[in-house]
Amino acid sequence: MTTYTGIAGTAALALALGLAPAAPASPASPALPASPASPPLSWSACGPAGLGQECATLRVPLDYARPGGPQVGLAVSRIRATGPGARRGTLLVVAGGPGSSGVQRLSTKGAALKEQLGGAYDLVTFDPRGVGGSVKAHCGLDAADRHLVTLRSWPAADGSIDENVERSRRVAEACARNGGAVLRSLTTPNQVRDMDRLRQALGERRISAWANSYGTYVTAQYAQRFPRRTDRIVLDSSADPNPATVAQGWLRDMARGADDRFPDFAAWAAHPDRDLPGGGGLRLADRPEDVRTLVLDLAARLDRAPKPSTTPGVPLTGNLLRQALQSALYSDAAFADFARLVKQASDPAGVPVLPQMLAGPMPDADAAVTVGVVCNDVRWRGEVPTFRRAVAADRAAHPLTAGMPVNITPCSFWKDAWKDAGKGAGRDLPVERPTRLTSDGPSNILMIQGLRDPSTPHSSALKMREALGDRARMVSVDRGGHGMYLSNGNACGDRTVTRFLLTGERPAADVTCR
């Protein structure tokens, strides 16, 4: 079923939270010296057997302002076109994050993408700076500061943010002390430039792209800066590109996103099928509305008395449960594991088995890129009292996320930390104001978006749609989860994206796939 949908206006989130108004963004990134042409790529076999995946290393300037200076390596990968017809060109697969691996995404999605597109494209991807097989940055963080549940700044059980403030300052100072030029180079503008270096190295005049999550922002920025170098662009699960807030606004969106998405989990967890032999005994309540109460009450009990888990030294706390929920909302496939965790935590004799991503600290390089890009891109707004007020209000309005999305992060101390690092580190830090997206350029963008996305809510994606104007069309999919094409979506959405990539045909107006 296809119905028409409208475009929302822009919400003044920064003003609503009492944050200082930002200076207007520059219309484009500053011009930089031309860098030498990229040498040809040397490919070798890699990845899963039978996929035909190849890997290579792309050399790019560490600092594009000094194109003849030090070069760093980016891991790139491809699956060549194998279709019976003419090769359509190159489709760049742009992963999200910041911090996700494009090479890994191609390894997992390559077969489905190749089948869906009939082998018409060379499928190409890369690991951004700081990720996977590419050049790494390091902050030298203590293990306690590298857990996802601490990097995400969950407030204390009583709503206090004092510990978050101290940790955020500590992380920012460590990154300023140890990160060096590589960490300072982790920016969206540099990823845009790296994408164009890859285009050059591939010998392509124009490239198509399928971008997911944060990758949609990178790719939209690329299309803004290099509009005539783009062919067919798919933006899958987009956020508000407002240059005044960027990632700070994206983080805030998680509160609304969790509220939008949780009813899907609640309906699943209350369904009678969960009591059947194949359902794993994972029914949590008789009614969906009772699932929410159960989860919130359990989190409150774990706030007061964390429960020992199967991971020594890492008990299940209320915030760890909330983080597990936020992660599980990305895909229906994760519902069973979260329901099982709730069952184990609710059983007086149960011992919770923590999700692997929450059971221990992430590697230092992964932690560095997790905070590096979002903190380098723009100065975050707000002073400590502002964050305290925002957290108190958000905990009341959105108890599923308990104030985390509006809490203070290392970004609040980031630029000051660079300046305080000594030896001119702050003066060497490139300051590039985010580029404002506009409707200028070819009308060759198709957006696809779930109606109930826990990370990039549909209401936020409408801001991207509004910014792009007639350059874009938007397909809204009546599904939940993060990432729609060949993932959480439906046949209608997949068919629309595939048709666009193969023929260039888009809907005449924005549509909704029911």
Steps between C-alpha positions, in 0.01 A plus 500: 500500500637842408380826648633852475675665791602858570816675610535632855635837598813558710476475879701732723642228722796708610279784621261260671786365708627845588818461299681800359422579135773393262674721249378453143678229307722577205353406163784265415825357629804721442703447185813294560812446291465235230642164605698271271308242301440171680720212381322198349357257753659157534227243565523158667237242603340538844173448683260203505569215260300508179405869524773620268601777736832679452688741727757774452646801678428859396758762595359840599653813656491506877427872468348620174633849573844344453440261210870429456544412866454166681265250336287242681336179382129423469375143457281471189313205357297410192290233334518534124194521278409158364165563331423384149423854387709813479679609817297782659794659683625507861267486801677622813375335819537760778475364855366685804628562848715699524715192550341236276705303248405522136713195418311294757166633372585395145600154627158454663279682247695436181326177395149643549594826330659319208191284454258790538683707237577212267873561520459825306733705721850477632424504873769702677549610861761625744577513869504867607796638692524341842297191401581137419799463272557874457735727691417496872487770764549446873398696808663277763177474701468294816298182453220633723452791260479275193175318578212597272285570804756756624585655163127557456473720814209334681415706812527349846205317653385819675538709183829659602745580218802578720675177404421562132655845521823368651522209256431724201774740604739210563434344157538831318828570675636153425409531133664843480812363668531177300293530183733706286449590136319177411225557755467864395455382139187297585241737352207485262666742253805274484282194442333689214841577351609139549192386307600717209857369510353150476290606202814629330696184579222291347513706182133594524362834380189452717402258774173370640462428871291312753560663838370398841451700822792742561614405150194683362631825646846440351352414161261796500799721578684340208206568269491861621869556440542291183151492344622423147701202620191315623283261301223330706497560877303298759485638856378228736400613853591868512522754781449875521796668322461828692858636495453676834467174693595204278583204729373670816159511336532141379565381855196687629289325238557164670247591771221552251622207291478259792147616576401454135649152477429341841135412420629257235701315764212517750259346249753226421571426867129481591398282207360157600739334253786577739352232733496232230784245487664689215463829684764421759275584796583866444158655549548783749139611561144442388460849355746720308445793737612281791834426331606862529415507872686175557818622327499838675438345842778247442744776403408693817561191715837446333584864566457430870655151500706395197490127433814286453534371145697222334771759427722533810516856628225629268160490672177571317405855599193698407697701247654190348149360454388827338799493267425137410144606417615793286727265303230232465254746348715521185363171368215258569762225489639630831168491687538143624840562658376807686186321621721217623715752689186645663389149600839420651513829690144460630561147630634511859712194418597614150847613397484743210715436193613839376505582127856473373518868408418595862703237681834677480684811386538569130852530356658841549505569124126431476430729794711773340308500173167473685558838662751649255285573196199640683718717723725628221215599269338777703520666840227356726272752664414535867661542841482251788188659659327487160567128474374441853170668416471318168565160660241558773236596245588217262491232771143599574393524136687195367566247779613229255817697433519666845673822394793346313423660161524857636781444748848650493770319296875541441409735215413770752867516599650401166615819329611653831700185564681538167586860584623400844716215371801728449754523218250664269279192468187712500634731230574197281148363535304565179177684572247443222146615554251242375363554151130579484313265266289668235279413203772607255613218274363214292175332599655156550445412868260240639446483876358195675394517863319287755206659678626368836878536503663495848806697394397730215128564554277560201434854621875567488537350152233743380748779582749344259223470243411866547862611466545312171181636347430384145833320484340212693201273526421311820364150551361453852467136605243396760752296695723537805876474530810679377586440135227412248641385165571125504466506879201595718281623218248341267468390138345831394791703634764261368337493157490881482869536586606222264301651211665837560852357507442297182291742294521841666121501546375662822146551630348820364437611859582377850330169577433268793534122474246330726 
